[in-house]
Amino acid sequence: MNPRELTVVEHLEELRKRLFICAVFFVIALIVGFYLAEPLIKHIQYSKEAEQLTLNAFKVTDPLVVYLQVTVAIAFVISSPLLLHQLWLFITPGLHETERKATLKYIPYSFFLFLAGASFSYYVLFPYVMHFMMGLSTELEIQQTIGINEYFSFLFRLVMPFGIIFQLPVVTLFLARLGILNPELMVKFRKYAYFGLVVIAVFLAPPDFISNVIVAIPLFVIYEVSIIIARRGYRKFLQAEALLLEEERKEAEREQVERLLAEQRRQIEELND
């Protein structure tokens, strides 16, 4: 069904259905995350970055807060493929058949790119940030007393954004495949995009030049890769549009021929009468 033929109420009903499915699956993922949270917390506590730290609970509720944070994070990662699939199902009626098949393939890539971004942040960036912070504390002769809630909150604020930023290639490919994004615009505004990525790097990394470079370079690479991928997707969009126009032209010619033949039959019948 074409979404332009749906009423507002039908759109809302479809949205309600998708949100209900997402909510049910997210609750199931929360249950799974509840059992996986404890081993993950212990793994992070005894990792190389935290093994020399004493993580304190400054509030009675801090252990519970950390447990819930980790549970929700695990549930989000587990449920993200289904959430993306439900989003795809909501918008797919407005797509052509070839676009439906193409965009459905992006969901697994999006999931793995999120894991790649989170892994890069945790295994590469986070250790460097911790080393920088502890070194700065030593130079200033400051004895850090780190709360476990603050430690995990800082970890999530650093890891989760990178998981989202690494989605850029899939997002640009998706938009280019639908003809919404022209990759030449990404090339035209590259310098402005780089400036924005540098600003993001400054916010995510510690305030020193090396850290900013470590964060900014992968962002630049992701942007350039996104341009290459978007060009491929946009070419396929143009090819699909050309094919669709050709099919519409042939269909119009066929209908015209059928009308002419029908008119000829009518005239023959009139002559015979």
Short mmCIF file of N, CA, C and O in Angstrom, two decimals, residues 9 30 40 42 62 76 94 130 133 135 159 175-176 180 182 187 199 211 222 224 234 238 255 264 267:
data_model
loop_
_atom_site.label_atom_id
_atom_site.label_comp_id
_atom_site.label_asym_id
_atom_site.label_seq_id
_atom_site.Cartn_x
_atom_site.Cartn_y
_atom_site.Cartn_z
N VAL A 9 -4.88 8.66 10.80
CA VAL A 9 -5.18 7.65 11.83
C VAL A 9 -4.48 6.34 11.51
O VAL A 9 -3.93 5.67 12.40
N LEU A 30 15.98 -6.35 28.11
CA LEU A 30 16.32 -5.91 29.47
C LEU A 30 16.49 -7.10 30.41
O LEU A 30 17.38 -7.11 31.26
N LEU A 40 29.70 -8.40 33.04
CA LEU A 40 30.29 -7.30 32.28
C LEU A 40 30.85 -6.24 33.22
O LEU A 40 31.94 -5.70 32.98
N LYS A 42 32.00 -6.70 36.24
CA LYS A 42 33.22 -7.24 36.84
C LYS A 42 34.37 -7.24 35.84
O LYS A 42 35.53 -6.98 36.20
N ASP A 62 24.46 3.87 44.40
CA ASP A 62 25.40 3.84 43.27
C ASP A 62 25.53 2.47 42.62
O ASP A 62 25.51 2.36 41.39
N PHE A 76 20.00 -2.18 24.85
CA PHE A 76 20.00 -1.35 23.65
C PHE A 76 20.79 -2.01 22.52
O PHE A 76 20.35 -2.03 21.37
N GLY A 94 6.73 3.18 1.30
CA GLY A 94 6.99 4.28 0.38
C GLY A 94 8.17 4.04 -0.55
O GLY A 94 8.53 4.92 -1.32
N MET A 130 42.20 7.65 30.06
CA MET A 130 42.46 7.34 31.46
C MET A 130 43.93 7.60 31.81
O MET A 130 44.23 8.14 32.88
N MET A 133 44.40 11.36 32.10
CA MET A 133 43.78 11.91 33.30
C MET A 133 44.58 11.55 34.55
O MET A 133 44.81 12.40 35.43
N GLY A 135 47.75 10.74 34.64
CA GLY A 135 49.03 11.45 34.57
C GLY A 135 48.90 12.89 34.98
O GLY A 135 49.77 13.45 35.68
N VAL A 159 32.03 5.93 24.99
CA VAL A 159 31.88 4.78 24.10
C VAL A 159 30.65 4.90 23.22
O VAL A 159 30.72 4.67 22.00
N LEU A 175 20.48 7.25 2.65
CA LEU A 175 19.91 8.48 2.10
C LEU A 175 20.23 8.63 0.61
O LEU A 175 19.39 9.08 -0.17
N ALA A 176 21.46 8.24 0.24
CA ALA A 176 21.83 8.33 -1.18
C ALA A 176 21.05 7.32 -2.01
O ALA A 176 20.65 7.61 -3.14
N ILE A 180 17.86 11.05 -1.53
CA ILE A 180 17.71 12.21 -0.66
C ILE A 180 19.02 12.98 -0.54
O ILE A 180 19.04 14.21 -0.48
N ASN A 182 22.73 13.82 -2.15
CA ASN A 182 23.66 13.79 -3.27
C ASN A 182 25.09 13.84 -2.71
O ASN A 182 25.45 14.80 -2.02
N VAL A 187 31.00 16.42 -0.75
CA VAL A 187 32.31 16.88 -1.22
C VAL A 187 32.38 18.40 -1.16
O VAL A 187 33.38 18.98 -0.73
N VAL A 199 35.33 19.70 16.07
CA VAL A 199 34.61 20.14 17.27
C VAL A 199 34.15 18.94 18.08
O VAL A 199 34.28 18.90 19.31
N SER A 211 45.41 13.83 21.71
CA SER A 211 44.11 13.17 21.89
C SER A 211 43.13 13.60 20.81
O SER A 211 42.39 12.78 20.26
N ILE A 222 36.07 8.05 8.35
CA ILE A 222 34.67 7.64 8.23
C ILE A 222 33.93 8.54 7.26
O ILE A 222 33.13 8.06 6.44
N GLU A 224 35.19 10.25 4.68
CA GLU A 224 35.63 9.98 3.31
C GLU A 224 35.06 8.65 2.81
O GLU A 224 34.66 8.53 1.65
N TYR A 234 24.15 6.36 -4.71
CA TYR A 234 23.45 7.36 -5.55
C TYR A 234 23.44 6.91 -7.01
O TYR A 234 22.45 7.15 -7.71
N LEU A 238 20.11 6.45 -9.33
CA LEU A 238 19.91 7.01 -10.67
C LEU A 238 19.58 5.91 -11.68
O LEU A 238 18.72 6.09 -12.56
N GLU A 255 -0.18 1.08 -23.54
CA GLU A 255 -1.55 1.53 -23.35
C GLU A 255 -2.05 2.30 -24.58
O GLU A 255 -3.21 2.17 -24.98
N GLN A 264 -9.69 0.86 -33.48
CA GLN A 264 -9.81 0.21 -34.78
C GLN A 264 -10.89 -0.88 -34.76
O GLN A 264 -11.68 -1.01 -35.70
N GLN A 267 -14.25 0.75 -34.88
CA GLN A 267 -14.60 1.24 -36.21
C GLN A 267 -14.97 0.10 -37.15
O GLN A 267 -15.90 0.22 -37.96
#
